[in-house]
XYZ file of N, CA and C in Angstrom:
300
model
N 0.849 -1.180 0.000
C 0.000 0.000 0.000
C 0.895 1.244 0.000
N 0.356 2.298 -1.205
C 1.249 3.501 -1.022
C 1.134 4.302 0.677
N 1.808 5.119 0.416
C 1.590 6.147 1.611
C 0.296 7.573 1.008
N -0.551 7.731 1.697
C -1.329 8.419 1.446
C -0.968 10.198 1.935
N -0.704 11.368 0.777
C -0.805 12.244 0.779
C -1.895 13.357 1.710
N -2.024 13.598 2.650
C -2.700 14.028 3.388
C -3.317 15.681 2.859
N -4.295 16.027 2.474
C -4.607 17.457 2.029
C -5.834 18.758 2.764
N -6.225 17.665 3.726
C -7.410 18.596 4.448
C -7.846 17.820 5.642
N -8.353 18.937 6.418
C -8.386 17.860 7.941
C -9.604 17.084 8.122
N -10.802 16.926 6.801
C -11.654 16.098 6.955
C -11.144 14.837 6.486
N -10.383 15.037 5.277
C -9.339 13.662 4.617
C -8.731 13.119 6.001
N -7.863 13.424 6.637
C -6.901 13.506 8.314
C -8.363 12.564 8.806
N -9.482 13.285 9.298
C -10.270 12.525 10.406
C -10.341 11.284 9.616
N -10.503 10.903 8.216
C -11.382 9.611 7.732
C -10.335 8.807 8.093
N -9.169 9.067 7.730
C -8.004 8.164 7.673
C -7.723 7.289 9.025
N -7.758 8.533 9.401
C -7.335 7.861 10.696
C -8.504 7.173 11.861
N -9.793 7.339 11.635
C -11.158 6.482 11.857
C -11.382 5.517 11.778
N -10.145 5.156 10.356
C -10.107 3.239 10.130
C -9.750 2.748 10.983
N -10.835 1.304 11.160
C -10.643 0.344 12.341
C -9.071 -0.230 12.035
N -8.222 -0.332 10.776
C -6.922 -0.645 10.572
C -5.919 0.419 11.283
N -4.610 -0.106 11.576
C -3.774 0.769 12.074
C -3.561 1.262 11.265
N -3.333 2.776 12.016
C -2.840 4.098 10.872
C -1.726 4.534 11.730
N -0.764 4.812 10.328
C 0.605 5.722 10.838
C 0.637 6.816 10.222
N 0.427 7.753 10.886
C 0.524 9.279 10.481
C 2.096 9.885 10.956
N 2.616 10.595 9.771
C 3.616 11.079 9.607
C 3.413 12.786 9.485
N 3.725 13.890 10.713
C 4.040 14.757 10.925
C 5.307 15.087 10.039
N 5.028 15.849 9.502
C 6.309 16.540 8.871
C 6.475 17.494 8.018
N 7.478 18.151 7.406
C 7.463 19.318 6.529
C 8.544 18.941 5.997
N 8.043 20.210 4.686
C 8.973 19.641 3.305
C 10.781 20.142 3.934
N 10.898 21.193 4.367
C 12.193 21.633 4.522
C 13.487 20.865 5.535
N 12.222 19.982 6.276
C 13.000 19.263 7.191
C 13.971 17.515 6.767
N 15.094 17.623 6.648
C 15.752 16.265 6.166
C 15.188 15.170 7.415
N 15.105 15.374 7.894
C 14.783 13.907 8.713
C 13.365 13.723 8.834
N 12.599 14.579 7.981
C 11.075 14.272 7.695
C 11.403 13.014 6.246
N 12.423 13.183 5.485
C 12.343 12.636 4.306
C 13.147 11.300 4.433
N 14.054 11.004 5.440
C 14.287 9.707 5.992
C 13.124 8.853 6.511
N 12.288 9.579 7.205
C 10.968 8.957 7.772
C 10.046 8.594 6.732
N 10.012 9.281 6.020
C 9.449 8.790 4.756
C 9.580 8.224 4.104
N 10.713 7.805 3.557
C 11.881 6.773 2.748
C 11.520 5.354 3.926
N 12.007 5.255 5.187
C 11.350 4.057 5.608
C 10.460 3.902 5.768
N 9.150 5.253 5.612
C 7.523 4.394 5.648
C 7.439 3.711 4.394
N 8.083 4.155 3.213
C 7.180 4.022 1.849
C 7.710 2.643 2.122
N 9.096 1.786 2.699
C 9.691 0.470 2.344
C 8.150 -0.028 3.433
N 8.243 -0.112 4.350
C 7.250 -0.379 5.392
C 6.283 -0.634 4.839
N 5.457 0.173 4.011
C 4.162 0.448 3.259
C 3.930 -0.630 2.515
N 5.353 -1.409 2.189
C 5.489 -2.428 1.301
C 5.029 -3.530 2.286
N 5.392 -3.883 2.958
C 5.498 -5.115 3.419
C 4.247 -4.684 4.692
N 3.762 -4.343 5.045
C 2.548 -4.658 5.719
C 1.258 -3.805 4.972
N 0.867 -4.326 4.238
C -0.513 -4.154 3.280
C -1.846 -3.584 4.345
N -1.839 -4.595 5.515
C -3.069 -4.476 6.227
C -2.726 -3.241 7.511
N -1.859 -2.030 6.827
C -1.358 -1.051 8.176
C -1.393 0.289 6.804
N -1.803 0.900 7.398
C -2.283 2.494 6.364
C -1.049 3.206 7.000
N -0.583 4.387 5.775
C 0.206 5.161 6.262
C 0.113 6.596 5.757
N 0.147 7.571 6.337
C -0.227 8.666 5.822
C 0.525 9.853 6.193
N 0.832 10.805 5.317
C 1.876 12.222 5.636
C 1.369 12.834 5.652
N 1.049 13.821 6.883
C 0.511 14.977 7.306
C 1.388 16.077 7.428
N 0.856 17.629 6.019
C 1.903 18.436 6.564
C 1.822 19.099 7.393
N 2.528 19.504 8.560
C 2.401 19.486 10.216
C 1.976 21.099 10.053
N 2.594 21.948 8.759
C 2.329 23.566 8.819
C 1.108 23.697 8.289
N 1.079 23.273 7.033
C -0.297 23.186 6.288
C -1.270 23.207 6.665
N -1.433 21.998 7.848
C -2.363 21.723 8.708
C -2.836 21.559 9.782
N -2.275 22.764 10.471
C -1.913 23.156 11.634
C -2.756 22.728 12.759
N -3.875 22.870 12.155
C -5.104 22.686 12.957
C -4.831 21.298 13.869
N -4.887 20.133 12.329
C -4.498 19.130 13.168
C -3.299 18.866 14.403
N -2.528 19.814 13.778
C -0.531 19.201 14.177
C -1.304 19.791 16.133
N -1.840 21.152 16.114
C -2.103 21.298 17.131
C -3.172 20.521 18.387
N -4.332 20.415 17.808
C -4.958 19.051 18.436
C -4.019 17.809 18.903
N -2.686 17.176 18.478
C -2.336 16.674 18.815
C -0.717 16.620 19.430
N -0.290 18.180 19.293
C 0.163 18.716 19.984
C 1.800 18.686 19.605
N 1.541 18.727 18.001
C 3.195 18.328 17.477
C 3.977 19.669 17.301
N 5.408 19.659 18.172
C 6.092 20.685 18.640
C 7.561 20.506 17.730
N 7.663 19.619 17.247
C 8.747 19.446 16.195
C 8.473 18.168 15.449
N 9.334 18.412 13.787
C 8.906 17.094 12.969
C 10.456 16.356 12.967
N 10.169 15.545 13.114
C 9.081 14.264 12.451
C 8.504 14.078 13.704
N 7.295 13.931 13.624
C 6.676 13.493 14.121
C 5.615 11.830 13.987
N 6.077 11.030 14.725
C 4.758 9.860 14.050
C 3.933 9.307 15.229
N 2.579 9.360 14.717
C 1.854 9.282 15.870
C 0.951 7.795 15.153
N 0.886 6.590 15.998
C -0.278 5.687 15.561
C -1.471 5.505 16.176
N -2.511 5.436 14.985
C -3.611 4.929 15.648
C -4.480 4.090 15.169
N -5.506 3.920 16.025
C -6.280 2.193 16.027
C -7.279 2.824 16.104
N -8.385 2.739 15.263
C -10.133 3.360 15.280
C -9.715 4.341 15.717
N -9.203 5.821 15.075
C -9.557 7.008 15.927
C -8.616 6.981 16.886
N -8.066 6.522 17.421
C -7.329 7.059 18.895
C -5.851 6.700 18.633
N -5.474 7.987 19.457
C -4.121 7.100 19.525
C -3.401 6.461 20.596
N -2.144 5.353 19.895
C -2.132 4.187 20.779
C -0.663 4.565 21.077
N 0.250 5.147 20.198
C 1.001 5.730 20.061
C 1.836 6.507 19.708
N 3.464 6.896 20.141
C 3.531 8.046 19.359
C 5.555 8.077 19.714
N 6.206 8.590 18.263
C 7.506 8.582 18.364
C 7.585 10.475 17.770
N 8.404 10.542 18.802
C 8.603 11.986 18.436
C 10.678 12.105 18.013
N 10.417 12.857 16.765
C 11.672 12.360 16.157
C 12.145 11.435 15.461
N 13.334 10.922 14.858
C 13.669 9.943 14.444
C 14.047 8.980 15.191
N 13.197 7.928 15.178
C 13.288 6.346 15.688
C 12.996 5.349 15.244
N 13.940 5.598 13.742
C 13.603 4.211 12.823
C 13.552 3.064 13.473
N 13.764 2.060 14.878
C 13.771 1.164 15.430
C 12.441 0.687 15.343
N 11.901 2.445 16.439
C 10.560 2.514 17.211
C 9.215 2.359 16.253
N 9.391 2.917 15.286
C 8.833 2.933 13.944
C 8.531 1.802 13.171
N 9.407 0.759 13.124
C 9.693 -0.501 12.515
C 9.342 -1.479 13.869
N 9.414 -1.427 15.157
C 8.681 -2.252 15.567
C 7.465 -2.249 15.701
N 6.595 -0.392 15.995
C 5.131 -0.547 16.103
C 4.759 -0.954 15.345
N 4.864 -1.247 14.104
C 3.970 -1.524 12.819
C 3.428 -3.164 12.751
């Protein structure tokens, strides 16, 4: 499954509503370690089909980044129906690669 482009915060609520795990990716274009995080979701994306992944831009869409309270990117936050279950702030390709 690709990684899904995030563009408006009603797109943001559906996504992340799925009863499937969702990994939402906080981030912005200017930041290099937003684009490492990304480079290992898209491999990720590969190999677990039944786990959604999605890039949220954290400025763009502020609204959201603030509801959940993201203070620097990368940010990745997961969730299960709506909520979240967890959350890596920064780069933690480990942390990242085991929640999934």
């Amino acid at each position: 499954m690709a990684i899904t482009n995030v563009t408006s915060v009603d797109q943001y609520n559906k996504l992340i509503s799925s009863p499937a795990l969702t990994v939402a990716l906080f981030s912005a274009d200017w930041a290099e370690q937003c684009k490492q995080i990304l480079a290992v979701m898209t491999e990720l994306a590969k190999q677990f089909s039944a786990v959604q992944f999605v890039d949220v831009p954290a400025e763009e869409l502020s609204e959201v980044a603030l509801k959940h309270q993201i203070d620097a990117v990368p940010t990745v936050i997961f969730f299960q129906a709506g909520k979240a279950v967890d959350r890596i702030d920064g780069v933690d390709i480990a942390a990242l690669t085991t929640n999934c």
